[in-house]
Short mmCIF file of C-alpha atoms in Angstrom, two decimals:
data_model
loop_
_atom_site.label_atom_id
_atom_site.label_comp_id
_atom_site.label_asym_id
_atom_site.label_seq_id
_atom_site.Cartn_x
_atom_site.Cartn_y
_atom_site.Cartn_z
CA UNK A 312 0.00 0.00 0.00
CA UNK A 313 0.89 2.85 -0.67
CA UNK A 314 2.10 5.76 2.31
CA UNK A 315 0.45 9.08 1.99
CA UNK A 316 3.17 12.03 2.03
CA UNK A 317 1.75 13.04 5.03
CA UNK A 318 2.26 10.16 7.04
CA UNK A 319 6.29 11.00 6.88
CA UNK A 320 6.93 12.18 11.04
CA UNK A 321 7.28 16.14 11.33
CA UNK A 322 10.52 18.01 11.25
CA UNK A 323 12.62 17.61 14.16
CA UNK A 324 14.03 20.34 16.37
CA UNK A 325 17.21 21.00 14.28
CA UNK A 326 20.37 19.72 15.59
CA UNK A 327 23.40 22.19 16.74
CA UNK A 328 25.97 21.40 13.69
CA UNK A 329 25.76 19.81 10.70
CA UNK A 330 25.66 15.99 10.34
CA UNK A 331 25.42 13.50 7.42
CA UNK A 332 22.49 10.80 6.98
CA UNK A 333 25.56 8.20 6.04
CA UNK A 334 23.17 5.89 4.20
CA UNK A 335 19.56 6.64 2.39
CA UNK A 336 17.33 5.33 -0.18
CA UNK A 337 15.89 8.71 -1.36
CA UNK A 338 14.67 6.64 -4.19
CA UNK A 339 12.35 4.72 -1.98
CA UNK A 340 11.12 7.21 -0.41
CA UNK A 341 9.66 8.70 -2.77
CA UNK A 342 7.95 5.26 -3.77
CA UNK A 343 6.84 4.99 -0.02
CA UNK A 344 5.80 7.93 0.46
CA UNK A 345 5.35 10.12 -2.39
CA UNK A 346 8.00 13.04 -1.73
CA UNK A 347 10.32 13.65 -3.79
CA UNK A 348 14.14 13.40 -3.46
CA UNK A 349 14.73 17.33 -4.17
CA UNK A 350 11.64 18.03 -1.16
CA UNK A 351 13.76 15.43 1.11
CA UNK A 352 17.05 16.93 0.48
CA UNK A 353 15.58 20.43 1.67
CA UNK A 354 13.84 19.14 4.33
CA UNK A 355 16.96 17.67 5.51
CA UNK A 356 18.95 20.72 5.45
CA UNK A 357 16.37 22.17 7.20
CA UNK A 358 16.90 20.26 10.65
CA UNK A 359 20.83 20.82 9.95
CA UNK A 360 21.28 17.19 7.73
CA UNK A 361 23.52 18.89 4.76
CA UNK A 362 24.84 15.99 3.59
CA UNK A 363 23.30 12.47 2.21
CA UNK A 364 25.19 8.94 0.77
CA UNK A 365 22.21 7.49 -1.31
CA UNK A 366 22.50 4.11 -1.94
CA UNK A 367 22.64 1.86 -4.61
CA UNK A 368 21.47 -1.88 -4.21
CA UNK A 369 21.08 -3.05 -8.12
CA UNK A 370 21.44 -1.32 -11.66
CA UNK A 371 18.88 0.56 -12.04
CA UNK A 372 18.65 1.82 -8.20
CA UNK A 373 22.78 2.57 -8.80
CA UNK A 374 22.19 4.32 -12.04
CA UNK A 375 20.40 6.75 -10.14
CA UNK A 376 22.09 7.10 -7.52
CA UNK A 377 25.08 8.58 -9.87
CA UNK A 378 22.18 10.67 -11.31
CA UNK A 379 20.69 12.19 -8.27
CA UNK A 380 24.55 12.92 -7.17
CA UNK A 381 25.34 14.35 -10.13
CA UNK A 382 22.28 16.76 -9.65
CA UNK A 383 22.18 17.81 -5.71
CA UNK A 384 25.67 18.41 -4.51
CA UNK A 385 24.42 17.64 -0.71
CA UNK A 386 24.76 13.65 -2.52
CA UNK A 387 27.24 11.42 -2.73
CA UNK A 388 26.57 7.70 -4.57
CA UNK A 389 27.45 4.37 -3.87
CA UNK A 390 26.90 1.51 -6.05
CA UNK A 391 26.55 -2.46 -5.76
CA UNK A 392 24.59 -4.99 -5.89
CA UNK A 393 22.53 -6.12 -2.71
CA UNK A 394 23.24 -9.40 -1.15
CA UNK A 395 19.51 -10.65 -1.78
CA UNK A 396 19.40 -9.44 -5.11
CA UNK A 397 22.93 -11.51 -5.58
CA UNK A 398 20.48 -14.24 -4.63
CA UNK A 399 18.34 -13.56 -6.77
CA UNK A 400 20.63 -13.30 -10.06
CA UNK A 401 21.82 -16.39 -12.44
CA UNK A 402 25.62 -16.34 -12.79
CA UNK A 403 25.87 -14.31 -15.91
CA UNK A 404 23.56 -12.17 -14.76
CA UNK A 405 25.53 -11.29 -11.88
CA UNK A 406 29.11 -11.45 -13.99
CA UNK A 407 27.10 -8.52 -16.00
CA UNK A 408 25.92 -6.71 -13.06
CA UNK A 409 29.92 -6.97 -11.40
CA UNK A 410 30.99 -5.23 -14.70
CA UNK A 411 28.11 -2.78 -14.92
CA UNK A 412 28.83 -1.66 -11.10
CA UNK A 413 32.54 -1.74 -11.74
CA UNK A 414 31.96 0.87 -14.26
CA UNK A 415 29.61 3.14 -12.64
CA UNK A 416 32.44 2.83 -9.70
CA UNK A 417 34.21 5.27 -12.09
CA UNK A 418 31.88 7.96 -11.67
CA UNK A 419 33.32 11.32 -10.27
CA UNK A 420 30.16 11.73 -7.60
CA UNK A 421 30.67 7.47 -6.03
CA UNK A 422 31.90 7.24 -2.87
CA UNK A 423 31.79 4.31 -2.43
CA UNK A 424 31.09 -0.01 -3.33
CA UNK A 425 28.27 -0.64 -1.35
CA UNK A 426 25.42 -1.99 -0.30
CA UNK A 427 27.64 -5.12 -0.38
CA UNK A 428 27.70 -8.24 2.11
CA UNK A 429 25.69 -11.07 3.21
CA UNK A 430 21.83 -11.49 4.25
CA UNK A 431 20.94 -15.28 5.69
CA UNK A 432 17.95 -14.29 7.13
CA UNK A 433 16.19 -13.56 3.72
CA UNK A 434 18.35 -16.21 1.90
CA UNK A 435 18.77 -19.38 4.40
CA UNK A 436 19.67 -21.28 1.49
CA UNK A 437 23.23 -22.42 0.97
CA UNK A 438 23.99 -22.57 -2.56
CA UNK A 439 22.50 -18.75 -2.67
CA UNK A 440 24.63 -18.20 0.45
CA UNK A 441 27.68 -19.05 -1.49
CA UNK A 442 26.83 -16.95 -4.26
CA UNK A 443 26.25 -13.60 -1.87
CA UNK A 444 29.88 -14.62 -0.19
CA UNK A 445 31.55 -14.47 -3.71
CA UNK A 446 30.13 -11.68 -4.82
CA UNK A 447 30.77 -10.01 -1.55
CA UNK A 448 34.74 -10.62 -2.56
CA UNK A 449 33.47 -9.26 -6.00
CA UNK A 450 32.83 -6.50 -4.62
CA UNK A 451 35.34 -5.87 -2.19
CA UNK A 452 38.30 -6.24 -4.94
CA UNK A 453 36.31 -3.63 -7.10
CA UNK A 454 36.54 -1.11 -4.06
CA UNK A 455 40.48 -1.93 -3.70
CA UNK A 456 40.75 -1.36 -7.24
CA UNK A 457 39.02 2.28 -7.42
CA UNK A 458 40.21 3.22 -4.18
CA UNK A 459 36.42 3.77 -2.69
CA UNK A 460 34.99 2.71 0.49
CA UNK A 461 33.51 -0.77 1.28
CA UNK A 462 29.42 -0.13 2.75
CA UNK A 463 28.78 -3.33 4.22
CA UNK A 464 25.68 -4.94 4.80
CA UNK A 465 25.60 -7.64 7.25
CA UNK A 466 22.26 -9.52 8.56
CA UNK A 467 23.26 -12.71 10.75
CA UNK A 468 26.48 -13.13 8.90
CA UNK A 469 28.64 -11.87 11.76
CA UNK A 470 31.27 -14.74 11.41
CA UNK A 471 31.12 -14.62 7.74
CA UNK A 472 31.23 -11.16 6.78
CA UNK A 473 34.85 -10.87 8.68
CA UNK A 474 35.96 -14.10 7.07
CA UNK A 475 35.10 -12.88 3.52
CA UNK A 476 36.46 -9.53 4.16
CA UNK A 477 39.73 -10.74 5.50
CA UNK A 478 40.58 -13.32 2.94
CA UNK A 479 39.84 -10.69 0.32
CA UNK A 480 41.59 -7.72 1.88
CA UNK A 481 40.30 -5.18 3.91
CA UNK A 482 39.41 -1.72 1.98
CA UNK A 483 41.21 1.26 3.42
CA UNK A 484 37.80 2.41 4.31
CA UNK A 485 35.10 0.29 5.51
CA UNK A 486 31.44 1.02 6.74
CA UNK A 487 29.38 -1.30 8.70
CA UNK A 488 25.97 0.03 7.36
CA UNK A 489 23.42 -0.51 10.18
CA UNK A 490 25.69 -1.83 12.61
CA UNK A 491 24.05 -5.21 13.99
CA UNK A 492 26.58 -6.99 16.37
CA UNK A 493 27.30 -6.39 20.14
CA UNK A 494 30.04 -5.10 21.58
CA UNK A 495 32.47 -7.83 21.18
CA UNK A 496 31.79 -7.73 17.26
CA UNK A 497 32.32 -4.29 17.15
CA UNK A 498 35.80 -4.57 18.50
CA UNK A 499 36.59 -6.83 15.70
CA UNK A 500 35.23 -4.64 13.04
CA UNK A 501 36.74 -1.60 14.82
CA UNK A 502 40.12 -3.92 14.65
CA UNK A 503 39.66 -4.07 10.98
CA UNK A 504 39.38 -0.04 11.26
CA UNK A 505 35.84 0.47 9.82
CA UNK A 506 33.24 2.71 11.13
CA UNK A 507 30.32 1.38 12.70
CA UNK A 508 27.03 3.25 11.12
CA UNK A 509 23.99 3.44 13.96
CA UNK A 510 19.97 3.88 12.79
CA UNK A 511 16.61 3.94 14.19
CA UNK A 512 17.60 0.40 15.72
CA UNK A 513 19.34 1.58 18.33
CA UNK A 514 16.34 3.59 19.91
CA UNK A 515 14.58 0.41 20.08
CA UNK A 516 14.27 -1.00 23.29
CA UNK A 517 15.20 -4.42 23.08
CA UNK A 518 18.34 -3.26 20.97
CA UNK A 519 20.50 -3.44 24.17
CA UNK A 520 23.54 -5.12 22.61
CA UNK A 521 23.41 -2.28 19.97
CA UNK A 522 23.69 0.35 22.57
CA UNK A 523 26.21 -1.73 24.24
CA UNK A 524 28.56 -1.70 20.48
CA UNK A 525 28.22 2.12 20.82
CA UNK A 526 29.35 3.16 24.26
CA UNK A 527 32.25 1.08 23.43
CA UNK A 528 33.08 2.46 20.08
CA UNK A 529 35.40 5.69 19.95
CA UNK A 530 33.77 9.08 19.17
CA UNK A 531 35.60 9.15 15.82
CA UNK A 532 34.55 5.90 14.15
CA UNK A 533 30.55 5.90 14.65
CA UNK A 534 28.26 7.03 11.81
CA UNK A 535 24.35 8.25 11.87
CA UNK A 536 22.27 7.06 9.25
CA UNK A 537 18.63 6.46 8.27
CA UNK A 538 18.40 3.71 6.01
CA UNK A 539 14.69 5.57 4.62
CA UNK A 540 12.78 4.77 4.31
CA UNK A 541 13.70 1.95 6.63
CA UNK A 542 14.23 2.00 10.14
CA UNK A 543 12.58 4.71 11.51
CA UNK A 544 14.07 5.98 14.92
CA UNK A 545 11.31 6.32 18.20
CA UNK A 546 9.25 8.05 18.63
CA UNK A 547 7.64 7.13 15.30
CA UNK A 548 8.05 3.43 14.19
CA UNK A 549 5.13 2.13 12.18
CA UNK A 550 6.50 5.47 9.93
CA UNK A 551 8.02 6.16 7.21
CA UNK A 552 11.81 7.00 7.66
CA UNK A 553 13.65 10.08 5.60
CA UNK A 554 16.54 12.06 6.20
CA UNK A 555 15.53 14.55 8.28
CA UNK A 556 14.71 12.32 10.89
CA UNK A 557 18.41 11.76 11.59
CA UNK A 558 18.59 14.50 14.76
CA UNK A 559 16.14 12.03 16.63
CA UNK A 560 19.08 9.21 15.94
CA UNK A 561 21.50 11.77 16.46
CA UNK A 562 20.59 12.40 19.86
CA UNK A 563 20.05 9.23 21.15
CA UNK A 564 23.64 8.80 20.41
CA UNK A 565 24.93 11.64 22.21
CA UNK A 566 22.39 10.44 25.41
CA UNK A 567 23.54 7.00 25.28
CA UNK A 568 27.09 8.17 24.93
CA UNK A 569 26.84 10.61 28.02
CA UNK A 570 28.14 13.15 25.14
CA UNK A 571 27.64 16.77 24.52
CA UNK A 572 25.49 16.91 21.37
CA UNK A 573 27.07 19.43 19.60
CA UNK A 574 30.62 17.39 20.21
CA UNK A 575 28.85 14.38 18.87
CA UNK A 576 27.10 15.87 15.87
CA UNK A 577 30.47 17.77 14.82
CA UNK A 578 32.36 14.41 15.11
CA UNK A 579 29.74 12.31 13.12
CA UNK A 580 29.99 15.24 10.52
CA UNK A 581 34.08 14.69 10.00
CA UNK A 582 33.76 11.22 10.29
CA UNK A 583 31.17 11.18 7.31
CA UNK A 584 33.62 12.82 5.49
CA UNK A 585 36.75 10.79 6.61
CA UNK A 586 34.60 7.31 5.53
CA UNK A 587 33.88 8.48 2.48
CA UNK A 588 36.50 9.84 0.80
CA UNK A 589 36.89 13.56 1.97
CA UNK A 590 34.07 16.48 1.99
CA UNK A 591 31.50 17.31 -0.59
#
C-alpha cells in the first residue's frame, strides 16, 4: 500500500551542527511515500542534515544514484549490488551486473562499493549463500581497485562477513551500514578499522547489545544514518523514515554516549567525510 506524504513524522528540532544521513534510499522514499528526493534533500537541510550517501542496491537503483549525485551536490553515490538481489541473479547475470557496477564505480560523484555483504535471514539457502559470499569478494576487490569505500551490509552473517572480508583484503575504508553486532563484534570490526554506522535500531528498546557496540566504540569511528525509508528511529516506528529524521538518531547517540550533542554531531559530521572519501 501505498504511504500518503503526510504520514512522513514532522521536522525535528534541528540539531546544533551539521551531520550527514551516512546511508539513504531517497529513491524509496519517494515510492513509499510520495515526496520527492529534491523536497527530502531540503527538508533535511532544514533540521541541519547537509549531507546524504544514497545508496545503490542493483542497476537501475545505482544508475540513479550517480544521477541524483550528479544533480544535488548535498549527494554522494554508492553503487553495488545487494546481497539478496545476488540471490536472486543467475551467474551471468551477476558477472554482467559486477561489470556494470565496476563501471559506474568510475563515476566522479561514487563514494563508495556498497550496499555489499551477506543477508541469511532472507536467503537461508546455501547454494544462494555461497553466491552472496563471492560476490561479496566481488565486490570488495572492485573497491580496492578504485580506491572507494567498502558499505557493508551484514544480517546474521557476523562470522562470515569478517571471514570474507579478510581473505579478500580489507578496503582502506570500511562502513558497517546498520551496525548489527554487540560489543564484542564491534571490537573486531573496529580492529579491521571500519566505522560502525547506527539507525533507528538503536532507539529500540530491546536493541540493548546495539547500545552496548556504541558506548564502546570511539567518538571518531561511529556514523548516523537512516536507512529511509527503513528503520525509523522512536518516537515514530510504524512510519516512514527520511533524512531529516536523523537528529532524533543523532541524539540518542549523544544520550547513550553521556556526550555533549554538539561534540557528537560535529564528530559524526568529519567522520562522514573521513569514511567516504573527503568532503563534498
Amino acid at each position: 500500500m501505498r504511504v500518503s506524504e503526510k504520514e512522513l513524522p514532522p521536522l525535528p528540532e534541528p540539531l546544533p551542527h551539521p551531520v550527514i544521513d551516512s546511508h539513504t534510499h531517497l529513491d524509496s522514499v519517494t515510492e513509499m511515500t510520495g515526496l520527492p528526493a529534491t523536497d527530502a534533500i531540503a527538508q533535511a537541510s532544514r533540521v541541519n542534515v547537509t549531507g546524504l550517501v544514497q545508496v545503490g542496491c542493483d542497476l537501475p537503483s545505482a544508475r540513479w544514484a550517480v544521477e541524483v549525485a550528479q544533480a544535488h551536490p548535498e549527494v554522494v553515490a554508492t553503487v553495488a549490488i545487494h546481497p539478496n538481489e545476488v540471490a536472486r541473479l543467475g551467474a551471468l547475470e551477476l558477472a554482467d551486473a559486477l561489470d556494470h557496477i565496476d563501471h559506474l564505480a568510475t563515476a566522479p560523484r561514487v563514494r563508495a562499493v556498497g550496499e555489499t555483504g551477506l543477508d541469511y535471514y532472507r536467503t537461508p539457502d546455501p547454494a544462494a549463500q555461497q553466491r552472496q559470499r563471492d560476490a561479496f569478494g566481488a565486490h570488495i576487490a572492485i573497491a580496492r581497485e578504485r580506491g572507494l569505500a567498502l558499505v557493508i551490509h551484514d544480517r546474521d552473517a557476523h562470522a562470515d562477513i569478517l571471514t570474507v572480508l579478510d581473505a579478500a583484503g580489507v578496503p582502506d575504508r570500511v562502513v558497517m551500514h546498520c551496525f548489527s553486532g554487540d560489543a564484542e563484534f564491534a571490537r573486531q570490526c573496529l580492529d579491521r578499522n571500519a566505522w560502525l554506522s547506527f539507525a533507528g535500531p538503536i532507539t529500540y528498546k530491546a536493541n540493548e547489545h546495539l547500545r552496548e557496540a556504541l558506548r564502546i566504540a570511539p567518538l571518531d569511528r561511529i556514523l548516523v544514518e537512516t536507512d529511509a525509508p527503513y528503520l525509523v528511529p522512536v518516537p515514530w516506528r510504524g512510519r516512514p523514515n527520511a533524512p531529516h529524521l536523523i537528529p532524533h538518531t543523532a541524539r540518542f547517540i549523544a544520550e547513550t554516549r553521556g556526550e555533549d550533542l554538539e561534540t557528537v554531531c560535529a564528530a559524526l559530521y568529519v567522520n562522514a567525510h573521513a569514511a567516504f572519501g573527503g568532503a563534498w
